[in-house]
PDB file of C-alpha atoms in Angstrom:
ATOM      1  CA  MET X   1     114.603 135.957 101.417  1.00  0.00           C
ATOM      2  CA  LYS X   2     113.029 138.488  99.097  1.00  0.00           C
ATOM      3  CA  THR X   3     109.394 138.090  98.060  1.00  0.00           C
ATOM      4  CA  THR X   4     110.357 137.703  94.393  1.00  0.00           C
ATOM      5  CA  HIS X   5     112.789 134.945  95.281  1.00  0.00           C
ATOM      6  CA  LYS X   6     110.104 133.212  97.353  1.00  0.00           C
ATOM      7  CA  LEU X   7     107.651 133.324  94.436  1.00  0.00           C
ATOM      8  CA  ILE X   8     110.206 132.005  91.964  1.00  0.00           C
ATOM      9  CA  THR X   9     111.201 129.264  94.384  1.00  0.00           C
ATOM     10  CA  ALA X  10     107.548 128.360  94.989  1.00  0.00           C
ATOM     11  CA  ALA X  11     106.830 128.291  91.245  1.00  0.00           C
ATOM     12  CA  GLY X  12     109.906 126.158  90.637  1.00  0.00           C
ATOM     13  CA  MET X  13     108.941 123.748  93.415  1.00  0.00           C
ATOM     14  CA  PHE X  14     105.429 123.455  91.952  1.00  0.00           C
ATOM     15  CA  ILE X  15     106.794 122.649  88.472  1.00  0.00           C
ATOM     16  CA  LEU X  16     109.237 120.166  89.990  1.00  0.00           C
ATOM     17  CA  ALA X  17     106.414 118.555  91.965  1.00  0.00           C
ATOM     18  CA  LEU X  18     104.330 118.183  88.800  1.00  0.00           C
ATOM     19  CA  PHE X  19     107.314 116.669  86.987  1.00  0.00           C
ATOM     20  CA  PHE X  20     107.879 114.092  89.722  1.00  0.00           C
ATOM     21  CA  LEU X  21     104.154 113.450  90.118  1.00  0.00           C
ATOM     22  CA  ARG X  22     103.972 112.524  86.424  1.00  0.00           C
ATOM     23  CA  TYR X  23     106.789 110.018  86.805  1.00  0.00           C
ATOM     24  CA  PHE X  24     105.403 108.786  90.108  1.00  0.00           C
ATOM     25  CA  PHE X  25     102.181 107.751  88.366  1.00  0.00           C
ATOM     26  CA  ILE X  26     104.127 106.073  85.557  1.00  0.00           C
ATOM     27  CA  ILE X  27     106.221 104.128  88.067  1.00  0.00           C
ATOM     28  CA  CYS X  28     103.088 103.178  90.016  1.00  0.00           C
ATOM     29  CA  SER X  29     101.409 101.954  86.824  1.00  0.00           C
ATOM     30  CA  VAL X  30     104.385  99.770  85.971  1.00  0.00           C
ATOM     31  CA  ILE X  31     104.563  98.316  89.480  1.00  0.00           C
ATOM     32  CA  TRP X  32     100.827  97.680  89.510  1.00  0.00           C
ATOM     33  CA  SER X  33     100.938  95.964  86.093  1.00  0.00           C
ATOM     34  CA  LEU X  34     103.737  93.702  87.354  1.00  0.00           C
ATOM     35  CA  LYS X  35     101.556  92.666  90.282  1.00  0.00           C
ATOM     36  CA  GLY X  36     103.564  94.683  92.779  1.00  0.00           C
ATOM     37  CA  ILE X  37     102.119  95.878  96.049  1.00  0.00           C
ATOM     38  CA  PHE X  38     102.251  99.222  97.792  1.00  0.00           C
ATOM     39  CA  LEU X  39     102.696  99.437 101.531  1.00  0.00           C
ATOM     40  CA  ASN X  40     102.200 102.660 103.437  1.00  0.00           C
ATOM     41  CA  SER X  41     104.524 102.461 106.420  1.00  0.00           C
ATOM     42  CA  PRO X  42     106.401 104.984 108.522  1.00  0.00           C
ATOM     43  CA  VAL X  43     109.789 104.138 107.005  1.00  0.00           C
ATOM     44  CA  GLU X  44     111.748 105.644 109.863  1.00  0.00           C
ATOM     45  CA  LYS X  45     110.381 103.061 112.320  1.00  0.00           C
ATOM     46  CA  SER X  46     112.284  99.781 112.404  1.00  0.00           C
ATOM     47  CA  ALA X  47     109.338  97.624 113.482  1.00  0.00           C
ATOM     48  CA  GLU X  48     107.136  99.016 110.695  1.00  0.00           C
ATOM     49  CA  VAL X  49     109.813  98.419 108.064  1.00  0.00           C
ATOM     50  CA  SER X  50     110.216  94.830 109.293  1.00  0.00           C
ATOM     51  CA  LYS X  51     106.439  94.353 109.174  1.00  0.00           C
ATOM     52  CA  SER X  52     106.293  95.627 105.578  1.00  0.00           C
ATOM     53  CA  ILE X  53     109.176  93.401 104.504  1.00  0.00           C
ATOM     54  CA  LYS X  54     107.453  90.377 106.044  1.00  0.00           C
ATOM     55  CA  ALA X  55     104.256  91.281 104.154  1.00  0.00           C
ATOM     56  CA  VAL X  56     106.132  91.403 100.850  1.00  0.00           C
ATOM     57  CA  ILE X  57     107.862  88.085 101.505  1.00  0.00           C
ATOM     58  CA  LYS X  58     104.559  86.510 102.518  1.00  0.00           C
ATOM     59  CA  GLU X  59     102.971  87.715  99.257  1.00  0.00           C
ATOM     60  CA  PHE X  60     105.851  86.940  96.860  1.00  0.00           C
ATOM     61  CA  ASN X  61     108.142  84.542  98.798  1.00  0.00           C
ATOM     62  CA  LYS X  62     111.156  86.796  98.199  1.00  0.00           C
ATOM     63  CA  ILE X  63     112.298  90.311  97.417  1.00  0.00           C
ATOM     64  CA  ASP X  64     114.027  90.793  94.069  1.00  0.00           C
ATOM     65  CA  ILE X  65     114.099  94.583  93.911  1.00  0.00           C
ATOM     66  CA  LEU X  66     114.179  97.301  96.548  1.00  0.00           C
ATOM     67  CA  PHE X  67     113.323 100.767  95.260  1.00  0.00           C
ATOM     68  CA  ASN X  68     114.292 103.099  98.070  1.00  0.00           C
ATOM     69  CA  HIS X  69     112.826 106.530  97.388  1.00  0.00           C
ATOM     70  CA  ALA X  70     111.632 107.937 100.714  1.00  0.00           C
ATOM     71  CA  GLY X  71     112.511 111.568 101.188  1.00  0.00           C
ATOM     72  CA  THR X  72     111.352 114.974 102.256  1.00  0.00           C
ATOM     73  CA  ILE X  73     112.752 118.490 102.328  1.00  0.00           C
ATOM     74  CA  ILE X  74     112.683 121.510 104.606  1.00  0.00           C
ATOM     75  CA  VAL X  75     113.650 124.770 102.939  1.00  0.00           C
ATOM     76  CA  LYS X  76     115.013 127.376 105.336  1.00  0.00           C
ATOM     77  CA  PRO X  77     118.323 128.982 106.239  1.00  0.00           C
ATOM     78  CA  LEU X  78     120.592 126.747 108.318  1.00  0.00           C
ATOM     79  CA  HIS X  79     120.645 129.168 111.261  1.00  0.00           C
ATOM     80  CA  LYS X  80     116.849 128.962 111.477  1.00  0.00           C
ATOM     81  CA  SER X  81     116.785 125.169 111.294  1.00  0.00           C
ATOM     82  CA  THR X  82     115.901 123.356 114.486  1.00  0.00           C
ATOM     83  CA  GLU X  83     116.935 120.053 115.974  1.00  0.00           C
ATOM     84  CA  ASP X  84     113.429 118.816 115.150  1.00  0.00           C
ATOM     85  CA  ASP X  85     114.015 119.744 111.485  1.00  0.00           C
ATOM     86  CA  TYR X  86     117.319 117.864 111.595  1.00  0.00           C
ATOM     87  CA  ASP X  87     115.757 114.812 113.243  1.00  0.00           C
ATOM     88  CA  ARG X  88     112.858 114.719 110.766  1.00  0.00           C
ATOM     89  CA  LEU X  89     115.111 114.875 107.686  1.00  0.00           C
ATOM     90  CA  MET X  90     117.595 112.379 109.110  1.00  0.00           C
ATOM     91  CA  ASP X  91     114.779 109.968 110.008  1.00  0.00           C
ATOM     92  CA  ILE X  92     112.957 110.094 106.692  1.00  0.00           C
ATOM     93  CA  ASN X  93     115.847 110.614 104.292  1.00  0.00           C
ATOM     94  CA  VAL X  94     118.688 108.642 105.913  1.00  0.00           C
ATOM     95  CA  ARG X  95     117.370 106.322 108.603  1.00  0.00           C
ATOM     96  CA  SER X  96     114.715 104.928 106.265  1.00  0.00           C
ATOM     97  CA  ALA X  97     117.343 104.066 103.650  1.00  0.00           C
ATOM     98  CA  PHE X  98     119.492 102.371 106.283  1.00  0.00           C
ATOM     99  CA  LEU X  99     116.569 100.409 107.731  1.00  0.00           C
ATOM    100  CA  THR X 100     115.134  99.177 104.448  1.00  0.00           C
ATOM    101  CA  CYS X 101     118.510  98.202 103.011  1.00  0.00           C
ATOM    102  CA  SER X 102     119.801  96.547 106.167  1.00  0.00           C
ATOM    103  CA  LYS X 103     116.616  94.507 106.506  1.00  0.00           C
ATOM    104  CA  VAL X 104     116.238  93.535 102.823  1.00  0.00           C
ATOM    105  CA  ILE X 105     119.876  92.671 102.048  1.00  0.00           C
ATOM    106  CA  PRO X 106     119.865  89.480 104.193  1.00  0.00           C
ATOM    107  CA  HIS X 107     116.887  88.181 102.170  1.00  0.00           C
ATOM    108  CA  MET X 108     118.629  89.006  98.904  1.00  0.00           C
ATOM    109  CA  LEU X 109     121.802  87.271 100.073  1.00  0.00           C
ATOM    110  CA  GLU X 110     119.780  84.224 101.083  1.00  0.00           C
ATOM    111  CA  ASN X 111     118.161  84.145  97.629  1.00  0.00           C
ATOM    112  CA  GLY X 112     121.480  84.666  95.867  1.00  0.00           C
ATOM    113  CA  SER X 113     120.497  87.849  94.061  1.00  0.00           C
ATOM    114  CA  GLY X 114     118.660  91.122  94.199  1.00  0.00           C
ATOM    115  CA  SER X 115     118.818  94.716  93.067  1.00  0.00           C
ATOM    116  CA  ILE X 116     118.647  97.876  95.136  1.00  0.00           C
ATOM    117  CA  VAL X 117     117.841 101.255  93.650  1.00  0.00           C
ATOM    118  CA  ILE X 118     118.346 104.192  95.992  1.00  0.00           C
ATOM    119  CA  THR X 119     117.402 107.633  94.754  1.00  0.00           C
ATOM    120  CA  SER X 120     119.197 110.593  96.224  1.00  0.00           C
ATOM    121  CA  SER X 121     119.299 114.101  94.785  1.00  0.00           C
ATOM    122  CA  ILE X 122     121.619 116.450  92.983  1.00  0.00           C
ATOM    123  CA  GLY X 123     121.634 118.079  96.425  1.00  0.00           C
ATOM    124  CA  GLY X 124     123.696 115.125  97.609  1.00  0.00           C
ATOM    125  CA  GLU X 125     126.545 116.300  95.367  1.00  0.00           C
ATOM    126  CA  LYS X 126     125.963 120.035  95.176  1.00  0.00           C
ATOM    127  CA  GLY X 127     124.893 122.391  97.938  1.00  0.00           C
ATOM    128  CA  PHE X 128     121.881 124.666  97.592  1.00  0.00           C
ATOM    129  CA  ALA X 129     120.933 127.756  99.553  1.00  0.00           C
ATOM    130  CA  TYR X 130     118.252 127.185 102.188  1.00  0.00           C
ATOM    131  CA  GLU X 131     118.626 123.404 101.824  1.00  0.00           C
ATOM    132  CA  SER X 132     121.671 122.655 103.989  1.00  0.00           C
ATOM    133  CA  LEU X 133     119.986 119.955 106.057  1.00  0.00           C
ATOM    134  CA  TYR X 134     118.403 118.375 102.989  1.00  0.00           C
ATOM    135  CA  CYS X 135     121.677 118.344 101.046  1.00  0.00           C
ATOM    136  CA  MET X 136     123.468 116.820 104.014  1.00  0.00           C
ATOM    137  CA  THR X 137     120.960 113.968 104.236  1.00  0.00           C
ATOM    138  CA  LYS X 138     120.996 113.329 100.500  1.00  0.00           C
ATOM    139  CA  GLY X 139     124.798 113.218 100.575  1.00  0.00           C
ATOM    140  CA  ALA X 140     124.535 110.538 103.249  1.00  0.00           C
ATOM    141  CA  VAL X 141     122.058 108.555 101.136  1.00  0.00           C
ATOM    142  CA  LEU X 142     124.333 108.855  98.102  1.00  0.00           C
ATOM    143  CA  GLN X 143     127.285 107.538 100.099  1.00  0.00           C
ATOM    144  CA  LEU X 144     125.161 104.676 101.426  1.00  0.00           C
ATOM    145  CA  ALA X 145     124.288 103.699  97.849  1.00  0.00           C
ATOM    146  CA  ARG X 146     127.923 103.889  96.762  1.00  0.00           C
ATOM    147  CA  SER X 147     129.087 101.847  99.747  1.00  0.00           C
ATOM    148  CA  ILE X 148     126.438  99.160  99.274  1.00  0.00           C
ATOM    149  CA  ALA X 149     127.378  98.901  95.596  1.00  0.00           C
ATOM    150  CA  VAL X 150     130.982  98.148  96.543  1.00  0.00           C
ATOM    151  CA  GLU X 151     130.213  95.977  99.546  1.00  0.00           C
ATOM    152  CA  TYR X 152     127.774  93.661  97.747  1.00  0.00           C
ATOM    153  CA  ARG X 153     128.918  93.845  94.122  1.00  0.00           C
ATOM    154  CA  ASP X 154     129.937  90.208  93.833  1.00  0.00           C
TER     155      ASP X 154
END
């Protein structure tokens, strides 16, 4: 990768981070004003996800909305990506979505309703250079969202 390309990519990532940070604080403000709670859990660990879900149910008696937004990225050429890179992105981007959804859906079914919002990325639909692993995981998350929408639509 040329130095100029690296600088442009870094500048673009910084602007993108600021954009998302702005909306992150807006979303947090809304959740806080609605008396929501924030739980900091390693979302790729089943026991921790279960513990967080139990904490939410203890606090509110049910879960009405799941906003599934965990994700991370590693930017490098595919041939330089390692199995550890693959495992990290799969754990955080895909496994976390599977775990949270599979553990929250039974509660929503029991309560007779619920909404799940899963954010993916344009990378889930369109490939980007140096983001092969990321795009692959976001494609998986997108397909999970589509499948859940069909499976539980009624």
